[in-house]
Amino acid sequence: MGASKWSERIFGTPLPDPVVIGSFLFPLLYLIAFLIIPVLVMLGNAFLYNGKPSLFWFKSIFQSGYYFNPLHPQGSFVTTIEWGGKTVYYFSGLDFGVVVNSIIVSISVMILTTILGVSFAFVMARYDFPGKNIVRILLFVPLLVTPFVNVVVVKKMFLPDGLINWIFYQHLHLFPHPVWIDGLVGVVIAQSITYYPIVYLNAYASFINIDPTLEEQAENLGSKGFHLFRTVTFPLALPGITAGAILVGIFSLEDLAAPIVFQGSAIAKKLMSYQIYSSFVSGFAIGNPQMAALSLVMLTIALIMFLLVRWYVGMRQYAMLSKGGRWKPRVAKPKGWQAAVIYLVVIPTLLLTIFPQIGVVLLAFSERWYGTWPEGFTLANMKALLTQPDIAQVIRNSLMYSTVAIVIILLLSLTASYAAGRFKKAKLSPILDSLATIPIAVPGIVIAMSYFFFFSTVPPFKGTILDPTNLLAFFPGAALILAYSIRRLPFAARSISAGIQQVHVSLEESAMNLGAGRWKALTSVLIPLILLNLLGGAMLSFVYCMSETSVGITLGSINSTWYPITAKMRELIIGSVGSANLAAALGVFLMLVQIVAIVLANVITKQRYSFIGLT
Amino acid sequence: MVEVKLENIVKTFGETVALKGINLDIKHGELFTLLGPSGCGKSTTLRIIAGLDYPDSGRIYFGDNEVTYLPSHQRGAVLVFQNYALWPHMSVFDNIAYGLKIRKVPKEEIKKKVEWALELVRLKGFEDRYPTQLSGGQQQRVAIARALVVEPKVLLLDEPLSNLDAKLRLEMRSEIRRIQRELGITVIYVTHDQEEAMAISDRIAVMNVGTVEQVGTPKEIYENPRTEFVASFMGKTNVIPAKVVEREGDRVTVEFEHFRLDGLTYTGEKDEVVLVIRPERIQLKPGENTVAIEGTVDLVEYYGFFVEVIGLFGETRIIARTISDREVGNLKPTQPVTFYIDRRNIIVLPKQQL
């Protein structure tokens, strides 16, 4: 018996309790061991040249025109070329060097996704129009993650004989010549279509959460129309929109699917993510400190974006200033021209953005796809999911890795959310809180690269099944499970801390006051009350583990017996003709997993399926 | 059942000092109230007694045992939370049985005890309901039953009536008093409502910004407040700033506005004082040992069974309360009026920085 000042300072409770200390130390040590230290080991390699501390590798990046050429861009944004006897506008993008290209692509994607996401969100939040419920359902479609294959469809859409030209050139005659979108422009378009739902969900939530009396007051004072939107609505929703846009920027930075699908155009390879990835694939360059340095450049950019938005959103919590429960949202019937915009611009655009998911299904059920439409209906690809041994194997692998990862993720997020949520005064709380959310800002390829350096050089792991240079013994599953558990932690942690915040602390206190120890109070009161959040978080993370790409196609593709689904999909996409259809079948499988998870989350847990924000 | 003793309890939250050295002696079997405005530290004191917070310094004793750093679950000081803290995923029975299950009481006995507790709070037949199916008053009773069933050494009630409507509040107030008498248990009760505190308590500690200003029976505290804060907190009263102009031992003459009042009792050192006069102690007719002050009527307020006359004396407003209509007669604003006050009913207290 007796209180201790240090325990109060560090853990937020003067009586050192094993449950509390464990809740702090388990997630902290795990994150330090499998996130912080690996990144630091990689950092060490990047700053080392001939055994001495040096900036050599960073200089080699920033002094090389290949990586850094902001002033004299190569190539042309758009050219006219002859294609099948026709003149075609060929868009590929300018080459400013790998680092600058990545930044430009990321910013372009942020702008495009913001335009798309905010427009859709505003229409859905503020207008009531016939067919709105169908649109609401359609808006779920682009949320379905189908690595690689949706980009394959996007690429097909923007070929000279693709869907876009079929509509706008062939039928509507809006284009003087067909367009062909390829290279970095293709990457931007593909990423924008893939990621805009994140901005949409954030913007929608922000619009819905604006206290209607704020807008009514402005109207009452004489503001209306676009002025009202510009001076009240948009500024109030801006923090949420910014958070979504920045998240998309980070996702664009680390995305590998689009550059890999577009790699036929050399310029699409000139992105940081692709460069690091290709050093893995080409094998001989593995362990190249220059790639460690490039990873750090990428990580730094992502972290700056992440920290800036956290700071900005933290400064502007006023959107939630108003008190009061649910209010009646402001929805109006669109006027004539507004209805025209909704039916002629917004909904057709939405249909185009869900075409990739539709296309994946078409691709999976067809024999070939050369022109505008796929041809030759077949069930062979779908059957192969069950019958083809290597395909069934990767499904089993992914299910196994994801299941194990989910168990770890739940333990981590439960302990971390409990510690940081219930002992806010502890010195460790803000540290734990930041560490548990920071994986969002760490590109997957950076984790893959740091794991490579970490597990192949640091003594307790060197030479074990975690060491990727130890080819005979290396078990990719172990590395993948660790990477999944780190990368997907924030998704579950957010759901669970939301649950813990909803349970008033007095419910646990009264249990302890009536004689329950901390452990008993946790298992008999808190956990039963947040069971739905646990389930929701588990399903969300499971879905994202199954579709994890960056680590899966690098560390995960070293030994084909242990491929996860995404490694197999990559192999099929870059492989022989026709195997994209098989990859699409795997994409359909992933979509089914997600639909089941969403339906379960909606029906059983009655939770709204939503993406993670940055706050 | 146990005596509770707090010795010099200090508690800080970050920069703010919540408790600045609290000393309390709570007797066995007594209903003891911590009374004060919000933020005065009364709930913090209660949580420290419950073992849900720990003091920075000082000691707590239950009887002869020091329990300062004993974890809540080993302490046996059971708190009924302001929001009741009933577990929504458990039935009324399971809520009440929780503490008994943890104490590994045999099943049959649990059943008997829960029945007893439900009978005590008059909720028999509600075993299988869930908290969300109960009214506020019923939830409150379940919370009390859940606390009583484990036979606590001391029962702690944190603003137990604040979430109930006015009628229910009166009902539950006597209910709590009845249960406490029936079981003869030590109860520590927290409230910000002085009327509630007076009605229910054996003794009251009046708290203000982390200190105990006065401890005493309701009568002592009302009639004999020892500080300006206590006087002004205990119901509607006149607090008139004044100055001591003459002293003769305990006898002083004070001055406010242009009035000089002699023959008052004051033992303090400061010359800056306040005169505390209960409105019902002011008369409109002269009596024995009274001082008279002349002013004008500002307002007459009719409350039904009593009438208040607010008089203006220079710049100072003083309220007189009388139950007789006749005394007030036809007093109208701006008419001259004289207030008569028995010297023994003028309490002179040093001026306090409030």
mmCIF file of C-alpha atoms in Angstrom, chain A residues 29-329:
data_model
loop_
_atom_site.group_PDB
_atom_site.id
_atom_site.type_symbol
_atom_site.label_atom_id
_atom_site.label_comp_id
_atom_site.label_asym_id
_atom_site.label_seq_id
_atom_site.Cartn_x
_atom_site.Cartn_y
_atom_site.Cartn_z
ATOM 1 C CA LEU A 29 6.457 -1.645 -26.781
ATOM 2 C CA TYR A 30 4.844 -3.360 -29.775
ATOM 3 C CA LEU A 31 4.735 -0.126 -31.760
ATOM 4 C CA ILE A 32 8.265 0.771 -30.752
ATOM 5 C CA ALA A 33 9.558 -2.685 -31.682
ATOM 6 C CA PHE A 34 7.758 -3.063 -34.994
ATOM 7 C CA LEU A 35 7.374 0.485 -36.216
ATOM 8 C CA ILE A 36 9.754 2.951 -34.597
ATOM 9 C CA ILE A 37 12.899 0.824 -34.359
ATOM 10 C CA PRO A 38 12.636 -0.599 -37.915
ATOM 11 C CA VAL A 39 12.250 2.937 -39.290
ATOM 12 C CA LEU A 40 15.225 4.063 -37.196
ATOM 13 C CA VAL A 41 17.335 1.144 -38.469
ATOM 14 C CA MET A 42 16.488 2.132 -42.025
ATOM 15 C CA LEU A 43 17.309 5.723 -41.146
ATOM 16 C CA GLY A 44 20.669 4.541 -39.884
ATOM 17 C CA ASN A 45 21.367 2.857 -43.220
ATOM 18 C CA ALA A 46 20.312 5.929 -45.171
ATOM 19 C CA PHE A 47 22.703 8.165 -43.264
ATOM 20 C CA LEU A 48 25.652 5.785 -43.538
ATOM 21 C CA TYR A 49 28.202 5.785 -46.350
ATOM 22 C CA ASN A 50 31.310 3.606 -46.213
ATOM 23 C CA GLY A 51 30.657 3.057 -42.526
ATOM 24 C CA LYS A 52 30.557 6.750 -41.720
ATOM 25 C CA PRO A 53 27.644 9.139 -41.060
ATOM 26 C CA SER A 54 27.018 10.954 -44.278
ATOM 27 C CA LEU A 55 24.400 12.687 -46.388
ATOM 28 C CA PHE A 56 25.790 10.903 -49.445
ATOM 29 C CA TRP A 57 22.603 8.973 -50.305
ATOM 30 C CA PHE A 58 20.377 11.997 -49.932
ATOM 31 C CA LYS A 59 22.752 14.052 -52.083
ATOM 32 C CA SER A 60 22.737 11.284 -54.654
ATOM 33 C CA ILE A 61 18.964 11.692 -54.862
ATOM 34 C CA PHE A 62 18.685 15.461 -54.883
ATOM 35 C CA GLN A 63 21.638 16.021 -57.192
ATOM 36 C CA SER A 64 20.416 13.564 -59.777
ATOM 37 C CA GLY A 65 18.101 14.818 -62.524
ATOM 38 C CA TYR A 66 16.447 11.416 -62.521
ATOM 39 C CA TYR A 67 15.108 11.976 -59.017
ATOM 40 C CA PHE A 68 14.939 15.723 -58.722
ATOM 41 C CA ASN A 69 14.453 17.993 -61.696
ATOM 42 C CA PRO A 70 11.935 20.658 -60.768
ATOM 43 C CA LEU A 71 13.102 23.273 -63.280
ATOM 44 C CA HIS A 72 13.511 21.491 -66.603
ATOM 45 C CA PRO A 73 10.659 19.043 -67.035
ATOM 46 C CA GLN A 74 11.069 16.388 -69.712
ATOM 47 C CA GLY A 75 8.475 15.167 -72.198
ATOM 48 C CA SER A 76 5.143 16.813 -72.855
ATOM 49 C CA PHE A 77 1.869 16.845 -71.008
ATOM 50 C CA VAL A 78 -0.126 16.027 -74.128
ATOM 51 C CA THR A 79 0.859 15.189 -77.705
ATOM 52 C CA THR A 80 -0.990 14.101 -80.812
ATOM 53 C CA ILE A 81 -0.067 10.670 -82.093
ATOM 54 C CA GLU A 82 -1.330 8.385 -84.848
ATOM 55 C CA TRP A 83 -3.183 5.350 -83.553
ATOM 56 C CA GLY A 84 -4.881 2.858 -85.841
ATOM 57 C CA GLY A 85 -5.074 5.441 -88.613
ATOM 58 C CA LYS A 86 -6.600 8.091 -86.371
ATOM 59 C CA THR A 87 -5.169 11.164 -84.684
ATOM 60 C CA VAL A 88 -5.286 10.770 -80.916
ATOM 61 C CA TYR A 89 -4.539 13.161 -78.057
ATOM 62 C CA TYR A 90 -2.042 11.289 -75.931
ATOM 63 C CA PHE A 91 -1.778 12.471 -72.314
ATOM 64 C CA SER A 92 1.203 11.242 -70.320
ATOM 65 C CA GLY A 93 2.414 14.109 -68.134
ATOM 66 C CA LEU A 94 5.645 15.986 -67.627
ATOM 67 C CA ASP A 95 8.618 14.414 -65.873
ATOM 68 C CA PHE A 96 10.046 16.582 -63.071
ATOM 69 C CA GLY A 97 12.047 13.755 -61.537
ATOM 70 C CA VAL A 98 10.844 11.003 -59.219
ATOM 71 C CA VAL A 99 10.478 13.044 -56.011
ATOM 72 C CA VAL A 100 8.761 16.045 -57.595
ATOM 73 C CA ASN A 101 6.525 13.801 -59.725
ATOM 74 C CA SER A 102 5.238 12.074 -56.622
ATOM 75 C CA ILE A 103 4.418 15.392 -54.989
ATOM 76 C CA ILE A 104 2.691 16.738 -58.103
ATOM 77 C CA VAL A 105 0.667 13.547 -58.533
ATOM 78 C CA SER A 106 -0.318 13.631 -54.887
ATOM 79 C CA ILE A 107 -1.427 17.268 -55.039
ATOM 80 C CA SER A 108 -3.325 16.720 -58.290
ATOM 81 C CA VAL A 109 -5.139 13.755 -56.780
ATOM 82 C CA MET A 110 -5.999 15.809 -53.696
ATOM 83 C CA ILE A 111 -7.508 18.545 -55.882
ATOM 84 C CA LEU A 112 -9.482 16.177 -58.124
ATOM 85 C CA THR A 113 -10.793 14.052 -55.252
ATOM 86 C CA THR A 114 -11.813 17.188 -53.347
ATOM 87 C CA ILE A 115 -13.806 18.478 -56.312
ATOM 88 C CA LEU A 116 -15.486 15.092 -56.815
ATOM 89 C CA GLY A 117 -15.995 14.272 -53.153
ATOM 90 C CA VAL A 118 -17.269 17.695 -52.068
ATOM 91 C CA SER A 119 -19.684 17.967 -55.017
ATOM 92 C CA PHE A 120 -21.191 14.546 -54.374
ATOM 93 C CA ALA A 121 -21.310 15.168 -50.637
ATOM 94 C CA PHE A 122 -22.996 18.544 -51.002
ATOM 95 C CA VAL A 123 -25.639 17.151 -53.345
ATOM 96 C CA MET A 124 -26.300 14.194 -51.041
ATOM 97 C CA ALA A 125 -26.335 16.280 -47.863
ATOM 98 C CA ARG A 126 -28.487 19.144 -49.080
ATOM 99 C CA TYR A 127 -30.777 18.006 -51.877
ATOM 100 C CA ASP A 128 -33.711 15.688 -51.983
ATOM 101 C CA PHE A 129 -34.315 14.461 -55.500
ATOM 102 C CA PRO A 130 -36.042 11.473 -57.083
ATOM 103 C CA GLY A 131 -33.578 8.597 -57.244
ATOM 104 C CA LYS A 132 -31.539 9.779 -54.264
ATOM 105 C CA ASN A 133 -31.732 6.391 -52.563
ATOM 106 C CA ILE A 134 -30.328 4.655 -55.624
ATOM 107 C CA VAL A 135 -27.503 7.186 -55.710
ATOM 108 C CA ARG A 136 -26.895 6.542 -52.015
ATOM 109 C CA ILE A 137 -26.423 2.842 -52.722
ATOM 110 C CA LEU A 138 -24.317 3.531 -55.815
ATOM 111 C CA LEU A 139 -22.015 5.684 -53.693
ATOM 112 C CA PHE A 140 -21.052 2.599 -51.706
ATOM 113 C CA VAL A 141 -19.691 0.905 -54.797
ATOM 114 C CA PRO A 142 -16.518 2.975 -55.187
ATOM 115 C CA LEU A 143 -15.692 2.221 -51.541
ATOM 116 C CA LEU A 144 -15.028 -1.392 -52.493
ATOM 117 C CA VAL A 145 -11.304 -1.917 -52.649
ATOM 118 C CA THR A 146 -10.071 -4.034 -55.564
ATOM 119 C CA PRO A 147 -6.297 -3.721 -55.790
ATOM 120 C CA PHE A 148 -4.819 -3.470 -59.306
ATOM 121 C CA VAL A 149 -7.850 -4.665 -61.243
ATOM 122 C CA ASN A 150 -9.876 -1.474 -60.876
ATOM 123 C CA VAL A 151 -6.883 0.414 -62.271
ATOM 124 C CA VAL A 152 -6.778 -2.076 -65.158
ATOM 125 C CA VAL A 153 -10.364 -1.107 -65.927
ATOM 126 C CA VAL A 154 -9.627 2.614 -65.591
ATOM 127 C CA LYS A 155 -6.762 2.179 -68.034
ATOM 128 C CA LYS A 156 -9.106 0.449 -70.479
ATOM 129 C CA MET A 157 -11.704 3.217 -70.071
ATOM 130 C CA PHE A 158 -9.227 5.838 -71.183
ATOM 131 C CA LEU A 159 -7.768 3.985 -74.174
ATOM 132 C CA PRO A 160 -8.554 5.449 -77.639
ATOM 133 C CA ASP A 161 -11.217 2.739 -78.089
ATOM 134 C CA GLY A 162 -12.268 2.770 -74.442
ATOM 135 C CA LEU A 163 -15.550 3.707 -72.818
ATOM 136 C CA ILE A 164 -14.746 7.411 -72.438
ATOM 137 C CA ASN A 165 -14.111 7.875 -76.137
ATOM 138 C CA TRP A 166 -17.036 5.632 -76.987
ATOM 139 C CA ILE A 167 -19.285 8.085 -75.144
ATOM 140 C CA PHE A 168 -17.695 11.472 -75.691
ATOM 141 C CA TYR A 169 -16.014 11.007 -79.094
ATOM 142 C CA GLN A 170 -18.028 8.397 -80.897
ATOM 143 C CA HIS A 171 -21.520 9.199 -79.660
ATOM 144 C CA LEU A 172 -21.646 12.678 -78.202
ATOM 145 C CA HIS A 173 -18.962 14.116 -80.524
ATOM 146 C CA LEU A 174 -17.690 16.310 -77.710
ATOM 147 C CA PHE A 175 -14.027 15.486 -78.429
ATOM 148 C CA PRO A 176 -12.499 16.501 -81.772
ATOM 149 C CA HIS A 177 -10.186 13.488 -81.515
ATOM 150 C CA PRO A 178 -10.101 10.493 -79.198
ATOM 151 C CA VAL A 179 -8.079 10.905 -76.027
ATOM 152 C CA TRP A 180 -5.639 8.386 -74.600
ATOM 153 C CA ILE A 181 -4.711 8.841 -70.992
ATOM 154 C CA ASP A 182 -1.540 7.125 -69.896
ATOM 155 C CA GLY A 183 1.590 7.695 -67.821
ATOM 156 C CA LEU A 184 1.429 9.991 -64.808
ATOM 157 C CA VAL A 185 -1.874 11.497 -65.956
ATOM 158 C CA GLY A 186 -3.298 7.974 -65.972
ATOM 159 C CA VAL A 187 -1.975 7.436 -62.457
ATOM 160 C CA VAL A 188 -3.640 10.669 -61.294
ATOM 161 C CA ILE A 189 -6.984 9.726 -62.880
ATOM 162 C CA ALA A 190 -6.895 6.160 -61.529
ATOM 163 C CA GLN A 191 -5.973 7.278 -58.006
ATOM 164 C CA SER A 192 -8.584 10.030 -58.029
ATOM 165 C CA ILE A 193 -11.333 7.589 -58.967
ATOM 166 C CA THR A 194 -10.103 5.115 -56.341
ATOM 167 C CA TYR A 195 -9.729 7.523 -53.440
ATOM 168 C CA TYR A 196 -12.405 10.202 -53.847
ATOM 169 C CA PRO A 197 -14.880 8.287 -51.621
ATOM 170 C CA ILE A 198 -12.629 9.104 -48.667
ATOM 171 C CA VAL A 199 -13.113 12.826 -49.272
ATOM 172 C CA TYR A 200 -16.781 12.201 -49.993
ATOM 173 C CA LEU A 201 -17.377 10.473 -46.653
ATOM 174 C CA ASN A 202 -15.494 13.127 -44.691
ATOM 175 C CA ALA A 203 -17.213 15.987 -46.511
ATOM 176 C CA TYR A 204 -20.627 14.359 -46.170
ATOM 177 C CA ALA A 205 -20.158 13.885 -42.432
ATOM 178 C CA SER A 206 -19.007 17.498 -42.131
ATOM 179 C CA PHE A 207 -21.996 18.894 -44.016
ATOM 180 C CA ILE A 208 -24.396 16.758 -41.999
ATOM 181 C CA ASN A 209 -22.819 17.859 -38.731
ATOM 182 C CA ILE A 210 -23.214 21.580 -39.351
ATOM 183 C CA ASP A 211 -25.780 23.024 -36.997
ATOM 184 C CA PRO A 212 -28.582 24.155 -39.345
ATOM 185 C CA THR A 213 -29.275 27.196 -37.186
ATOM 186 C CA LEU A 214 -25.882 28.584 -38.239
ATOM 187 C CA GLU A 215 -26.956 28.614 -41.867
ATOM 188 C CA GLU A 216 -30.460 29.764 -41.005
ATOM 189 C CA GLN A 217 -29.019 32.686 -39.094
ATOM 190 C CA ALA A 218 -26.917 33.651 -42.122
ATOM 191 C CA GLU A 219 -29.970 33.445 -44.384
ATOM 192 C CA ASN A 220 -31.882 35.443 -41.841
ATOM 193 C CA LEU A 221 -29.224 38.136 -42.151
ATOM 194 C CA GLY A 222 -29.553 38.172 -45.932
ATOM 195 C CA SER A 223 -27.019 35.663 -47.251
ATOM 196 C CA LYS A 224 -28.051 33.040 -49.762
ATOM 197 C CA GLY A 225 -26.922 30.789 -52.574
ATOM 198 C CA PHE A 226 -23.237 30.579 -53.281
ATOM 199 C CA HIS A 227 -22.464 33.400 -50.870
ATOM 200 C CA LEU A 228 -23.961 31.337 -48.037
ATOM 201 C CA PHE A 229 -21.940 28.302 -49.115
ATOM 202 C CA ARG A 230 -18.718 30.287 -49.413
ATOM 203 C CA THR A 231 -19.016 32.221 -46.144
ATOM 204 C CA VAL A 232 -20.660 29.730 -43.759
ATOM 205 C CA THR A 233 -21.170 26.188 -45.006
ATOM 206 C CA PHE A 234 -17.818 25.557 -46.652
ATOM 207 C CA PRO A 235 -15.638 27.098 -43.901
ATOM 208 C CA LEU A 236 -17.458 25.024 -41.292
ATOM 209 C CA ALA A 237 -16.985 21.820 -43.279
ATOM 210 C CA LEU A 238 -13.403 22.637 -44.256
ATOM 211 C CA PRO A 239 -11.624 20.845 -41.389
ATOM 212 C CA GLY A 240 -13.346 17.566 -42.267
ATOM 213 C CA ILE A 241 -12.764 18.028 -45.984
ATOM 214 C CA THR A 242 -9.097 18.869 -45.436
ATOM 215 C CA ALA A 243 -8.611 15.798 -43.282
ATOM 216 C CA GLY A 244 -10.074 13.623 -46.033
ATOM 217 C CA ALA A 245 -8.038 15.312 -48.757
ATOM 218 C CA ILE A 246 -4.754 14.953 -46.864
ATOM 219 C CA LEU A 247 -5.467 11.293 -46.203
ATOM 220 C CA VAL A 248 -5.981 10.864 -49.930
ATOM 221 C CA GLY A 249 -2.712 12.715 -50.588
ATOM 222 C CA ILE A 250 -0.859 10.246 -48.366
ATOM 223 C CA PHE A 251 -2.599 7.280 -50.009
ATOM 224 C CA SER A 252 -1.644 8.629 -53.443
ATOM 225 C CA LEU A 253 1.959 9.040 -52.351
ATOM 226 C CA GLU A 254 2.249 5.427 -51.265
ATOM 227 C CA ASP A 255 0.029 3.865 -53.948
ATOM 228 C CA LEU A 256 1.634 1.135 -56.017
ATOM 229 C CA ALA A 257 -1.310 -0.295 -57.936
ATOM 230 C CA ALA A 258 -1.666 2.595 -60.387
ATOM 231 C CA PRO A 259 2.031 2.948 -61.314
ATOM 232 C CA ILE A 260 2.342 -0.832 -61.700
ATOM 233 C CA VAL A 261 -0.663 -1.070 -64.016
ATOM 234 C CA PHE A 262 0.534 1.933 -66.025
ATOM 235 C CA GLN A 263 4.176 0.784 -66.064
ATOM 236 C CA GLY A 264 3.967 0.199 -69.812
ATOM 237 C CA SER A 265 4.487 3.937 -70.016
ATOM 238 C CA ALA A 266 7.997 4.584 -68.691
ATOM 239 C CA ILE A 267 7.060 7.860 -67.045
ATOM 240 C CA ALA A 268 4.531 6.142 -64.752
ATOM 241 C CA LYS A 269 7.470 4.365 -63.111
ATOM 242 C CA LYS A 270 9.057 7.647 -62.136
ATOM 243 C CA LEU A 271 7.326 7.831 -58.774
ATOM 244 C CA MET A 272 8.900 7.286 -55.363
ATOM 245 C CA SER A 273 6.641 4.376 -54.470
ATOM 246 C CA TYR A 274 7.421 2.562 -57.707
ATOM 247 C CA GLN A 275 11.156 3.153 -57.425
ATOM 248 C CA ILE A 276 11.316 1.652 -53.951
ATOM 249 C CA TYR A 277 9.105 -1.223 -54.993
ATOM 250 C CA SER A 278 11.177 -1.995 -58.061
ATOM 251 C CA SER A 279 14.290 -2.245 -55.941
ATOM 252 C CA PHE A 280 12.583 -5.127 -54.168
ATOM 253 C CA VAL A 281 11.452 -6.802 -57.336
ATOM 254 C CA SER A 282 14.700 -6.492 -59.206
ATOM 255 C CA GLY A 283 16.323 -8.273 -56.277
ATOM 256 C CA PHE A 284 19.908 -7.252 -56.799
ATOM 257 C CA ALA A 285 19.249 -3.705 -55.644
ATOM 258 C CA ILE A 286 17.775 -4.967 -52.389
ATOM 259 C CA GLY A 287 19.299 -3.372 -49.333
ATOM 260 C CA ASN A 288 20.365 -0.396 -51.406
ATOM 261 C CA PRO A 289 20.840 2.515 -48.956
ATOM 262 C CA GLN A 290 19.785 4.953 -51.651
ATOM 263 C CA MET A 291 16.331 3.351 -51.516
ATOM 264 C CA ALA A 292 16.371 3.689 -47.719
ATOM 265 C CA ALA A 293 17.086 7.394 -48.231
ATOM 266 C CA LEU A 294 14.275 7.671 -50.782
ATOM 267 C CA SER A 295 11.925 5.899 -48.343
ATOM 268 C CA LEU A 296 12.819 8.474 -45.719
ATOM 269 C CA VAL A 297 12.101 11.324 -48.126
ATOM 270 C CA MET A 298 8.694 9.790 -48.782
ATOM 271 C CA LEU A 299 8.034 9.200 -45.094
ATOM 272 C CA THR A 300 9.001 12.781 -44.273
ATOM 273 C CA ILE A 301 6.581 14.199 -46.829
ATOM 274 C CA ALA A 302 3.769 11.970 -45.580
ATOM 275 C CA LEU A 303 4.481 12.830 -41.930
ATOM 276 C CA ILE A 304 4.539 16.557 -42.659
ATOM 277 C CA MET A 305 1.161 16.296 -44.380
ATOM 278 C CA PHE A 306 -0.194 14.266 -41.474
ATOM 279 C CA LEU A 307 1.102 16.580 -38.751
ATOM 280 C CA LEU A 308 -0.040 19.696 -40.591
ATOM 281 C CA VAL A 309 -3.577 18.443 -40.892
ATOM 282 C CA ARG A 310 -3.677 17.271 -37.273
ATOM 283 C CA TRP A 311 -2.557 20.698 -36.178
ATOM 284 C CA TYR A 312 -4.998 22.446 -38.501
ATOM 285 C CA VAL A 313 -7.988 20.278 -37.570
ATOM 286 C CA GLY A 314 -7.098 20.575 -33.885
ATOM 287 C CA MET A 315 -7.159 24.359 -34.237
ATOM 288 C CA ARG A 316 -10.599 24.300 -35.773
ATOM 289 C CA GLN A 317 -12.848 22.171 -33.672
ATOM 290 C CA TYR A 318 -15.533 24.820 -33.883
ATOM 291 C CA ALA A 319 -17.642 22.814 -36.282
ATOM 292 C CA MET A 320 -18.775 20.852 -33.244
ATOM 293 C CA LEU A 321 -19.294 23.902 -31.055
ATOM 294 C CA SER A 322 -23.082 23.818 -31.043
ATOM 295 C CA LYS A 323 -24.807 21.806 -28.393
ATOM 296 C CA GLY A 324 -27.856 19.680 -28.838
ATOM 297 C CA GLY A 325 -28.603 16.257 -30.171
ATOM 298 C CA ARG A 326 -29.828 15.283 -33.591
ATOM 299 C CA TRP A 327 -31.278 18.023 -35.657
ATOM 300 C CA LYS A 328 -33.280 17.972 -38.777
ATOM 301 C CA PRO A 329 -30.827 18.310 -41.638
#
